[in-house]
mmCIF file of C-alpha atoms in Angstrom:
data_model
loop_
_atom_site.group_PDB
_atom_site.id
_atom_site.type_symbol
_atom_site.label_atom_id
_atom_site.label_comp_id
_atom_site.label_asym_id
_atom_site.label_seq_id
_atom_site.Cartn_x
_atom_site.Cartn_y
_atom_site.Cartn_z
ATOM 1 C CA UNK A 1 81.529 -75.032 -82.042
ATOM 2 C CA UNK A 2 83.245 -78.326 -81.363
ATOM 3 C CA UNK A 3 84.671 -81.074 -83.516
ATOM 4 C CA UNK A 4 83.659 -84.503 -82.265
ATOM 5 C CA UNK A 5 86.581 -86.810 -81.583
ATOM 6 C CA UNK A 6 86.990 -90.224 -79.945
ATOM 7 C CA UNK A 7 89.154 -89.924 -76.794
ATOM 8 C CA UNK A 8 90.322 -92.698 -74.402
ATOM 9 C CA UNK A 9 89.915 -91.985 -70.714
ATOM 10 C CA UNK A 10 90.915 -93.928 -67.587
ATOM 11 C CA UNK A 11 91.126 -93.453 -63.844
ATOM 12 C CA UNK A 12 93.958 -91.069 -62.972
ATOM 13 C CA UNK A 13 93.750 -89.012 -66.203
ATOM 14 C CA UNK A 14 93.655 -85.262 -66.086
ATOM 15 C CA UNK A 15 90.575 -83.731 -67.623
ATOM 16 C CA UNK A 16 89.632 -80.200 -68.720
ATOM 17 C CA UNK A 17 86.082 -78.905 -69.152
ATOM 18 C CA UNK A 18 85.692 -76.774 -72.289
ATOM 19 C CA UNK A 19 82.312 -75.080 -71.795
ATOM 20 C CA UNK A 20 80.497 -73.329 -68.915
ATOM 21 C CA UNK A 21 78.064 -75.743 -67.271
ATOM 22 C CA UNK A 22 75.611 -74.191 -64.758
ATOM 23 C CA UNK A 23 74.183 -77.595 -63.743
ATOM 24 C CA UNK A 24 77.604 -78.751 -62.397
ATOM 25 C CA UNK A 25 78.824 -75.244 -61.596
ATOM 26 C CA UNK A 26 81.755 -75.683 -63.969
ATOM 27 C CA UNK A 27 83.685 -72.879 -65.649
ATOM 28 C CA UNK A 28 85.407 -72.898 -68.978
ATOM 29 C CA UNK A 29 88.876 -74.541 -68.674
ATOM 30 C CA UNK A 30 87.960 -76.099 -65.329
ATOM 31 C CA UNK A 31 90.470 -78.897 -64.587
ATOM 32 C CA UNK A 32 90.271 -82.028 -62.489
ATOM 33 C CA UNK A 33 91.366 -85.601 -62.102
ATOM 34 C CA UNK A 34 89.309 -88.713 -62.972
ATOM 35 C CA UNK A 35 89.176 -90.830 -59.847
ATOM 36 C CA UNK A 36 86.841 -93.542 -61.144
ATOM 37 C CA UNK A 37 85.225 -94.523 -64.406
ATOM 38 C CA UNK A 38 82.155 -96.782 -64.674
ATOM 39 C CA UNK A 39 81.332 -96.982 -68.328
ATOM 40 C CA UNK A 40 80.439 -93.368 -69.353
ATOM 41 C CA UNK A 41 79.928 -92.286 -65.710
ATOM 42 C CA UNK A 42 83.068 -90.502 -64.516
ATOM 43 C CA UNK A 43 83.825 -89.559 -60.897
ATOM 44 C CA UNK A 44 85.942 -86.388 -61.073
ATOM 45 C CA UNK A 45 87.700 -84.376 -58.373
ATOM 46 C CA UNK A 46 87.977 -80.743 -59.472
ATOM 47 C CA UNK A 47 91.073 -78.696 -58.724
ATOM 48 C CA UNK A 48 89.275 -75.474 -57.836
ATOM 49 C CA UNK A 49 87.519 -76.576 -54.632
ATOM 50 C CA UNK A 50 88.293 -80.346 -54.471
ATOM 51 C CA UNK A 51 84.651 -81.147 -55.195
ATOM 52 C CA UNK A 52 83.898 -84.680 -56.304
ATOM 53 C CA UNK A 53 81.202 -85.025 -58.914
ATOM 54 C CA UNK A 54 79.787 -87.766 -61.090
ATOM 55 C CA UNK A 55 79.365 -86.693 -64.694
ATOM 56 C CA UNK A 56 77.770 -88.743 -67.484
ATOM 57 C CA UNK A 57 80.288 -88.168 -70.309
ATOM 58 C CA UNK A 58 77.880 -89.674 -72.855
ATOM 59 C CA UNK A 59 75.587 -86.742 -72.274
ATOM 60 C CA UNK A 60 78.061 -84.009 -71.335
ATOM 61 C CA UNK A 61 80.724 -84.236 -74.012
ATOM 62 C CA UNK A 62 82.548 -80.927 -73.839
ATOM 63 C CA UNK A 63 85.684 -82.174 -72.166
ATOM 64 C CA UNK A 64 89.283 -82.634 -73.228
ATOM 65 C CA UNK A 65 92.478 -84.097 -71.808
ATOM 66 C CA UNK A 66 93.982 -81.669 -69.299
ATOM 67 C CA UNK A 67 97.693 -82.424 -69.478
ATOM 68 C CA UNK A 68 98.455 -79.027 -71.085
ATOM 69 C CA UNK A 69 96.852 -75.632 -71.259
ATOM 70 C CA UNK A 70 97.447 -72.207 -72.813
ATOM 71 C CA UNK A 71 99.197 -69.419 -70.950
ATOM 72 C CA UNK A 72 95.893 -67.549 -70.932
ATOM 73 C CA UNK A 73 94.100 -70.350 -69.160
ATOM 74 C CA UNK A 74 96.944 -70.744 -66.685
ATOM 75 C CA UNK A 75 96.749 -67.192 -65.367
ATOM 76 C CA UNK A 76 96.306 -66.928 -61.604
ATOM 77 C CA UNK A 77 97.084 -70.613 -61.215
ATOM 78 C CA UNK A 78 100.086 -72.327 -59.489
ATOM 79 C CA UNK A 79 101.597 -75.759 -60.232
ATOM 80 C CA UNK A 80 104.518 -77.578 -58.577
ATOM 81 C CA UNK A 81 106.383 -77.759 -61.917
ATOM 82 C CA UNK A 82 105.773 -76.173 -65.277
ATOM 83 C CA UNK A 83 106.923 -77.280 -68.730
ATOM 84 C CA UNK A 84 106.771 -74.465 -71.275
ATOM 85 C CA UNK A 85 106.720 -74.955 -75.046
ATOM 86 C CA UNK A 86 107.850 -71.744 -76.752
ATOM 87 C CA UNK A 87 108.226 -72.082 -80.523
ATOM 88 C CA UNK A 88 110.045 -69.031 -81.960
ATOM 89 C CA UNK A 89 107.763 -68.873 -85.024
ATOM 90 C CA UNK A 90 104.581 -68.653 -82.916
ATOM 91 C CA UNK A 91 102.943 -65.132 -82.836
ATOM 92 C CA UNK A 92 101.792 -65.845 -79.273
ATOM 93 C CA UNK A 93 105.321 -66.008 -77.931
ATOM 94 C CA UNK A 94 106.237 -62.641 -76.326
ATOM 95 C CA UNK A 95 107.749 -61.388 -73.123
ATOM 96 C CA UNK A 96 104.423 -61.006 -71.329
ATOM 97 C CA UNK A 97 103.271 -64.603 -72.040
ATOM 98 C CA UNK A 98 106.758 -65.960 -71.289
ATOM 99 C CA UNK A 99 106.731 -64.273 -67.888
ATOM 100 C CA UNK A 100 103.219 -65.555 -67.109
ATOM 101 C CA UNK A 101 104.196 -69.090 -68.051
ATOM 102 C CA UNK A 102 107.371 -69.434 -65.961
ATOM 103 C CA UNK A 103 105.859 -67.777 -62.894
ATOM 104 C CA UNK A 104 103.144 -70.485 -62.668
ATOM 105 C CA UNK A 105 105.749 -72.879 -61.266
ATOM 106 C CA UNK A 106 106.188 -73.349 -57.534
ATOM 107 C CA UNK A 107 109.397 -75.339 -57.597
ATOM 108 C CA UNK A 108 110.748 -75.257 -61.141
ATOM 109 C CA UNK A 109 110.125 -74.642 -64.854
ATOM 110 C CA UNK A 110 111.607 -76.205 -67.970
ATOM 111 C CA UNK A 111 111.572 -74.634 -71.435
ATOM 112 C CA UNK A 112 111.516 -76.175 -74.899
ATOM 113 C CA UNK A 113 112.288 -74.044 -77.939
ATOM 114 C CA UNK A 114 113.862 -74.468 -81.351
ATOM 115 C CA UNK A 115 116.437 -71.635 -81.092
ATOM 116 C CA UNK A 116 117.410 -70.076 -77.752
ATOM 117 C CA UNK A 117 119.174 -67.036 -79.273
ATOM 118 C CA UNK A 118 116.258 -66.296 -81.562
ATOM 119 C CA UNK A 119 113.853 -66.664 -78.678
ATOM 120 C CA UNK A 120 115.798 -64.222 -76.497
ATOM 121 C CA UNK A 121 115.913 -61.693 -79.358
ATOM 122 C CA UNK A 122 112.167 -62.057 -79.971
ATOM 123 C CA UNK A 123 111.287 -61.573 -76.316
ATOM 124 C CA UNK A 124 113.386 -58.400 -76.269
ATOM 125 C CA UNK A 125 111.560 -57.039 -79.327
ATOM 126 C CA UNK A 126 108.015 -57.984 -78.454
ATOM 127 C CA UNK A 127 106.848 -57.060 -74.985
ATOM 128 C CA UNK A 128 103.271 -58.273 -75.440
ATOM 129 C CA UNK A 129 101.796 -55.333 -73.537
ATOM 130 C CA UNK A 130 98.153 -54.913 -74.414
ATOM 131 C CA UNK A 131 96.679 -51.656 -75.597
ATOM 132 C CA UNK A 132 93.333 -50.703 -74.162
ATOM 133 C CA UNK A 133 90.483 -49.787 -76.501
ATOM 134 C CA UNK A 134 90.493 -46.197 -75.266
ATOM 135 C CA UNK A 135 94.224 -45.817 -75.939
ATOM 136 C CA UNK A 136 93.796 -47.298 -79.358
ATOM 137 C CA UNK A 137 90.912 -45.018 -80.232
ATOM 138 C CA UNK A 138 92.877 -42.035 -78.926
ATOM 139 C CA UNK A 139 95.803 -42.887 -81.224
ATOM 140 C CA UNK A 140 93.470 -43.338 -84.152
ATOM 141 C CA UNK A 141 91.870 -39.985 -83.594
ATOM 142 C CA UNK A 142 95.318 -38.362 -83.254
ATOM 143 C CA UNK A 143 96.509 -39.963 -86.470
ATOM 144 C CA UNK A 144 93.395 -38.848 -88.328
ATOM 145 C CA UNK A 145 93.866 -35.283 -86.988
ATOM 146 C CA UNK A 146 97.517 -35.212 -87.991
ATOM 147 C CA UNK A 147 96.734 -36.475 -91.524
ATOM 148 C CA UNK A 148 93.937 -33.944 -91.952
ATOM 149 C CA UNK A 149 96.235 -31.155 -90.743
ATOM 150 C CA UNK A 150 98.860 -32.151 -93.306
ATOM 151 C CA UNK A 151 96.349 -32.199 -96.141
ATOM 152 C CA UNK A 152 94.539 -28.964 -95.250
ATOM 153 C CA UNK A 153 97.444 -27.060 -93.685
ATOM 154 C CA UNK A 154 97.157 -23.931 -95.903
ATOM 155 C CA UNK A 155 93.385 -23.697 -95.588
ATOM 156 C CA UNK A 156 93.499 -24.213 -91.783
ATOM 157 C CA UNK A 157 96.134 -21.481 -91.451
ATOM 158 C CA UNK A 158 93.957 -19.079 -93.444
ATOM 159 C CA UNK A 159 90.915 -19.844 -91.243
ATOM 160 C CA UNK A 160 92.997 -19.386 -88.102
ATOM 161 C CA UNK A 161 94.307 -15.992 -89.325
ATOM 162 C CA UNK A 162 90.728 -14.900 -90.219
ATOM 163 C CA UNK A 163 89.492 -15.979 -86.785
ATOM 164 C CA UNK A 164 92.239 -13.975 -85.101
ATOM 165 C CA UNK A 165 91.336 -10.917 -87.216
ATOM 166 C CA UNK A 166 87.692 -11.105 -86.229
ATOM 167 C CA UNK A 167 88.550 -11.434 -82.571
ATOM 168 C CA UNK A 168 90.907 -8.439 -82.802
ATOM 169 C CA UNK A 169 88.178 -6.351 -84.402
ATOM 170 C CA UNK A 170 85.729 -7.305 -81.649
ATOM 171 C CA UNK A 171 88.247 -6.406 -78.957
ATOM 172 C CA UNK A 172 88.894 -3.030 -80.654
ATOM 173 C CA UNK A 173 85.218 -2.211 -80.831
ATOM 174 C CA UNK A 174 84.603 -3.159 -77.203
ATOM 175 C CA UNK A 175 87.628 -1.004 -76.134
ATOM 176 C CA UNK A 176 86.319 1.896 -78.228
ATOM 177 C CA UNK A 177 82.910 1.725 -76.481
ATOM 178 C CA UNK A 178 84.565 1.688 -73.099
ATOM 179 C CA UNK A 179 86.705 4.702 -73.937
ATOM 180 C CA UNK A 180 83.664 6.567 -75.337
ATOM 181 C CA UNK A 181 81.755 5.994 -72.102
ATOM 182 C CA UNK A 182 84.606 7.118 -70.019
ATOM 183 C CA UNK A 183 85.193 10.330 -72.056
ATOM 184 C CA UNK A 184 81.530 11.495 -71.945
ATOM 185 C CA UNK A 185 80.922 14.219 -69.424
ATOM 186 C CA UNK A 186 78.758 13.084 -66.497
ATOM 187 C CA UNK A 187 75.078 14.006 -66.904
ATOM 188 C CA UNK A 188 73.425 16.345 -64.439
ATOM 189 C CA UNK A 189 70.375 15.625 -62.323
ATOM 190 C CA UNK A 190 68.219 17.682 -64.686
ATOM 191 C CA UNK A 191 69.250 15.576 -67.631
ATOM 192 C CA UNK A 192 68.395 12.413 -65.730
ATOM 193 C CA UNK A 193 64.973 13.865 -64.839
ATOM 194 C CA UNK A 194 64.331 14.979 -68.391
ATOM 195 C CA UNK A 195 65.161 11.515 -69.767
ATOM 196 C CA UNK A 196 62.830 9.914 -67.219
ATOM 197 C CA UNK A 197 60.043 12.317 -68.133
ATOM 198 C CA UNK A 198 60.458 11.494 -71.810
ATOM 199 C CA UNK A 199 60.191 7.791 -71.058
ATOM 200 C CA UNK A 200 57.028 8.354 -69.014
ATOM 201 C CA UNK A 201 55.492 10.470 -71.727
ATOM 202 C CA UNK A 202 56.193 7.822 -74.345
ATOM 203 C CA UNK A 203 54.468 5.192 -72.194
ATOM 204 C CA UNK A 204 51.435 7.424 -71.694
ATOM 205 C CA UNK A 205 51.172 8.170 -75.417
ATOM 206 C CA UNK A 206 51.149 4.455 -76.252
ATOM 207 C CA UNK A 207 48.517 3.833 -73.560
ATOM 208 C CA UNK A 208 46.210 6.638 -74.841
ATOM 209 C CA UNK A 209 46.609 5.515 -78.424
ATOM 210 C CA UNK A 210 45.429 2.019 -77.391
ATOM 211 C CA UNK A 211 42.388 3.432 -75.647
ATOM 212 C CA UNK A 212 41.445 5.571 -78.692
ATOM 213 C CA UNK A 213 41.878 2.612 -81.069
ATOM 214 C CA UNK A 214 39.587 0.417 -78.966
ATOM 215 C CA UNK A 215 37.002 3.240 -78.762
ATOM 216 C CA UNK A 216 37.121 3.750 -82.501
ATOM 217 C CA UNK A 217 36.608 0.042 -83.185
ATOM 218 C CA UNK A 218 33.680 -0.091 -80.769
ATOM 219 C CA UNK A 219 32.008 2.957 -82.347
ATOM 220 C CA UNK A 220 32.275 1.502 -85.834
ATOM 221 C CA UNK A 221 30.787 -1.804 -84.626
ATOM 222 C CA UNK A 222 27.799 -0.029 -82.966
ATOM 223 C CA UNK A 223 27.060 2.033 -86.093
ATOM 224 C CA UNK A 224 27.022 -1.054 -88.253
ATOM 225 C CA UNK A 225 24.572 -2.780 -85.933
ATOM 226 C CA UNK A 226 22.202 0.257 -85.903
ATOM 227 C CA UNK A 227 22.303 0.456 -89.686
ATOM 228 C CA UNK A 228 21.261 -3.171 -89.968
ATOM 229 C CA UNK A 229 18.404 -2.711 -87.435
ATOM 230 C CA UNK A 230 16.852 0.325 -89.302
ATOM 231 C CA UNK A 231 16.703 -1.411 -92.726
ATOM 232 C CA UNK A 232 13.010 -2.308 -93.405
ATOM 233 C CA UNK A 233 12.317 -5.934 -94.227
ATOM 234 C CA UNK A 234 11.798 -6.812 -97.904
ATOM 235 C CA UNK A 235 8.259 -8.205 -98.462
ATOM 236 C CA UNK A 236 8.198 -11.738 -99.947
ATOM 237 C CA UNK A 237 5.780 -12.388 -102.865
ATOM 238 C CA UNK A 238 2.786 -14.657 -102.091
ATOM 239 C CA UNK A 239 2.806 -18.007 -103.834
ATOM 240 C CA UNK A 240 0.435 -18.196 -106.847
ATOM 241 C CA UNK A 241 -2.424 -20.603 -106.748
ATOM 242 C CA UNK A 242 -3.873 -22.553 -109.644
ATOM 243 C CA UNK A 243 -7.600 -22.661 -110.604
ATOM 244 C CA UNK A 244 -9.816 -24.464 -108.192
ATOM 245 C CA UNK A 245 -11.513 -27.633 -109.332
#
């Protein structure tokens, strides 16, 4: 969103583009110098690649005077001289922004502030280092976990003790099974053969039971079919006729 304002412009003025424009290959905060002005038609030489373009400012109105810019827009840029405005009461003034601003200058930088001592103290307190989203989320999760631990400390301690008890019982049972297997006398070859014979006999018994069940079901089905075939048909009564006329 933009607020419309009337601005005076003349040849030699610095201009700053305030919106991405694909038609002219212009970025946000693109800066240049007005070389010529014919009515609303401006001839502009852009700083980025020294391109000269003619722009109809009556149609493309998203521009502003480019004599000053924010520290954020000035990142990665270099100027012969830099003039930095650093009001102590501004929340944007911190050590990171201050360093970025003064390092844009190639030959020299000048600083304006309302209180030098207060500015130095503020820069020492506020580094301006950014926190990534992952770091912030990590801290939030840690804070929530700490708060939950403080609220539910007794209950969590009881659950932990119960879990340790269950684990100890499982370890004891597993150790007891291992000792029991180790203490059993080794089985002889005859015992192994006898156990194998019992397994084979059980398999044969189940197989024979299945055969007998299928034979029994087949016999019952055949008997039912024979019984139905031997039943004589029931005669149907003839329909009665009325007197002939």
